[in-house]
C-alpha atoms as one frame of an Amber mdcrd trajectory, in Angstrom:
protein
  49.780 -42.567 166.571  50.832 -38.964 166.375  54.389 -39.817 165.813  53.422
 -40.762 162.225  51.947 -37.588 161.447  54.078 -35.253 159.171  54.147 -32.297
 161.655  55.868 -34.781 164.312  58.370 -36.304 162.300  59.393 -33.103 160.340
  59.518 -31.114 163.549  61.903 -33.671 165.006  64.273 -34.161 162.131  64.452
 -30.916 159.988  64.322 -31.115 156.166  65.340 -34.309 154.581  65.570 -36.053
 151.212  64.086 -39.616 151.171  64.346 -42.317 148.541  61.972 -45.171 149.258
  63.219 -48.413 147.361  60.961 -51.244 147.572  61.427 -54.954 146.221  58.200
 -55.946 144.350  59.582 -59.308 142.995  57.511 -62.406 142.703  58.522 -63.688
 146.262  56.610 -60.754 147.790  53.469 -62.800 147.222  54.425 -65.000 150.152
  53.145 -64.455 153.643  51.446 -61.268 152.758  54.721 -59.560 152.207  53.373
 -57.342 149.260  50.575 -55.830 151.419  52.951 -55.280 154.269  55.340 -53.282
 151.933  52.557 -51.346 150.246  51.142 -50.309 153.750  54.628 -49.547 154.967
  55.215 -47.137 152.097  52.007 -45.440 152.604  52.939 -44.986 156.303  56.317
 -43.536 155.361  54.650 -40.888 153.273  52.827 -39.700 156.409  56.140 -38.863
 157.946  57.081 -36.232 155.227  55.837 -32.775 154.453  56.499 -29.895 152.216
  59.986 -29.171 153.229  60.843 -32.885 152.538  61.822 -34.115 149.186  60.951
 -37.812 148.206  60.318 -40.275 145.701  59.443 -44.028 145.418  61.247 -46.690
 143.388  59.783 -50.178 142.879  62.284 -52.758 141.644  62.288 -56.486 140.670
  64.769 -57.691 138.005  64.979 -54.208 136.859  63.081 -50.987 137.879  59.529
 -51.798 137.770  58.247 -48.411 138.460  59.211 -44.953 140.023  57.083 -42.318
 141.105  59.357 -39.534 139.599  62.705 -39.167 137.971  63.692 -36.512 140.614
  62.722 -35.799 144.290  59.542 -33.840 144.888  58.357 -31.633 147.612  55.840
 -33.613 149.696  52.999 -31.228 150.172  49.686 -32.379 150.993  48.515 -32.635
 147.401  51.602 -34.407 146.379  51.418 -36.855 149.229  47.764 -37.818 148.075
  49.073 -38.237 144.521  51.969 -40.408 145.739  49.548 -42.577 147.900  47.232
 -42.926 144.918  50.240 -44.002 142.608  51.245 -46.658 145.336  47.848 -48.124
 145.398  47.938 -48.418 141.642  51.154 -50.456 141.404  51.591 -54.295 141.202
  53.560 -55.315 144.244  54.787 -58.898 143.306  56.273 -59.910 139.888  59.654
 -60.828 138.562  63.057 -61.371 139.982  65.456 -59.401 142.164  68.467 -57.192
 141.197  69.775 -55.115 144.007  72.494 -53.230 141.829  69.912 -51.771 139.417
  67.707 -50.566 142.449  70.618 -49.019 144.317  72.089 -47.319 141.126  68.501
 -45.872 140.303  68.392 -44.440 143.857  71.726 -42.621 143.500  70.880 -41.511
 140.024  67.745 -39.751 141.229  69.587 -38.070 143.964  72.193 -36.856 141.787
  69.653 -35.476 139.253  67.720 -33.893 141.975  70.772 -32.130 143.364  71.850
 -30.936 139.874  68.181 -29.415 139.257  67.914 -27.980 142.901  65.031 -30.386
 143.867  66.394 -31.064 147.305  66.151 -30.013 150.893  69.901 -29.376 150.767
  70.051 -31.268 154.086  70.174 -34.865 155.228  69.436 -37.705 152.654  68.315
 -41.229 153.323  67.758 -44.367 151.193  65.069 -46.590 152.518  65.798 -50.077
 151.114  63.374 -52.999 151.590  63.766 -56.538 150.051  62.657 -59.957 150.923
  64.901 -61.448 148.172  68.559 -62.462 147.328  70.754 -60.862 144.725  74.567
 -60.452 143.920  76.251 -57.419 145.138  79.877 -57.293 144.259  82.915 -55.497
 145.716  82.612 -52.960 143.048  79.036 -52.234 143.825  79.861 -51.621 147.412
  82.615 -49.225 146.295  80.137 -47.348 144.084  77.961 -46.941 147.207  80.662
 -45.694 149.196  81.765 -43.032 146.842  78.229 -41.920 146.018  77.078 -41.994
 149.750  80.030 -39.785 150.694  79.620 -37.373 147.941  75.778 -36.812 148.602
  75.817 -37.555 152.312  73.409 -40.418 152.007  72.593 -42.845 154.942  70.970
 -46.251 154.215  68.268 -47.817 156.208  67.863 -51.364 155.140  64.959 -53.835
 155.780  65.356 -57.595 155.280  61.783 -59.056 155.225  61.204 -62.719 155.913
  63.444 -65.686 155.715  64.696 -65.562 152.181  65.985 -62.045 152.297  69.750
 -61.315 151.853  70.465 -59.976 155.233  74.205 -59.802 154.567  73.877 -57.267
 151.783  71.423 -55.215 153.733  73.370 -55.143 156.808  76.518 -54.128 154.886
  74.807 -51.232 152.923  73.529 -49.837 156.233  76.888 -50.252 158.127  78.906
 -48.713 155.135  76.944 -45.582 155.212  76.574 -45.258 159.035  72.810 -46.297
 158.830  70.576 -49.040 160.523  69.796 -52.490 159.369  66.506 -54.177 160.348
  65.696 -57.790 160.015  61.846 -57.925 159.857  60.152 -61.279 160.430  57.093
 -62.411 158.128  54.010 -60.627 159.761  56.097 -58.183 161.665  54.955 -54.576
 162.031  56.789 -53.375 159.012  54.971 -49.995 158.959  56.216 -49.165 162.325
  59.501 -50.352 161.960  60.148 -48.497 158.570  58.532 -45.331 159.943  60.959
 -45.064 162.763  63.915 -44.062 160.362  63.328 -40.418 161.360  64.311 -41.066
 164.886  67.856 -41.677 163.693  68.073 -38.116 162.495  66.315 -36.826 165.574
  68.754 -38.390 168.029  71.750 -35.855 167.874  71.949 -35.516 164.085  72.868
 -31.842 163.142  70.022 -30.014 161.458  70.936 -27.954 158.446  68.394 -25.165
 159.166  65.886 -24.182 161.835  62.893 -26.358 161.704  59.358 -25.082 161.472
  56.243 -26.867 160.468  52.646 -26.295 159.818  49.794 -28.771 160.757  46.118
 -29.334 160.796  44.250 -29.146 163.976  42.863 -32.576 164.732  39.417 -31.442
 165.835  38.789 -28.263 163.657  40.933 -29.227 160.687  42.264 -25.590 160.675
  45.924 -25.174 159.355  47.993 -23.832 162.093  51.698 -22.736 162.516  53.849
 -22.968 165.620
């Protein structure tokens, strides 16, 4: 699908910062959810290119793993390293804690902005869970404050029947994003990769958008 190639998504949206936050608790063992989540994460990386900055956070009852402490530019070499890292991780172990995952995502964004590792443009947190966790009024207040400060939009995905759809929906609605309920066995890769369409549809681009790409036949690097 050409829509999942970096040159298409990047050309449609302009530069962006993306934090991919994925639940890897024990319940992800059910119904092939861990495999779906892993494949969706790999697919998401194919929507990014060098002018986009991103990282991946895997959480359960704490932060299980993160690719980097700050956002990184997703050039071809970095994308390959990120994919290798994704395939090395364990995708189903432990409990679920939404607060620690959301706080870590904002901490990464804050540190990245401070250090200049950012596109200086639109920012998105893609939050996937199949679990349930408390999320208090004060937690929503922190999300509101941080999302306004850094101009962050949440795209949330509740996978399977046990996911806390209420928290996912509230996070998306509170930040002007989109909530997706995803049934077990659903096409999670396609659903998650459509986040860029939100930015492409009438969102203001921070800068003119140019992208390089490899010719599908010759493999030659081309510029528009």
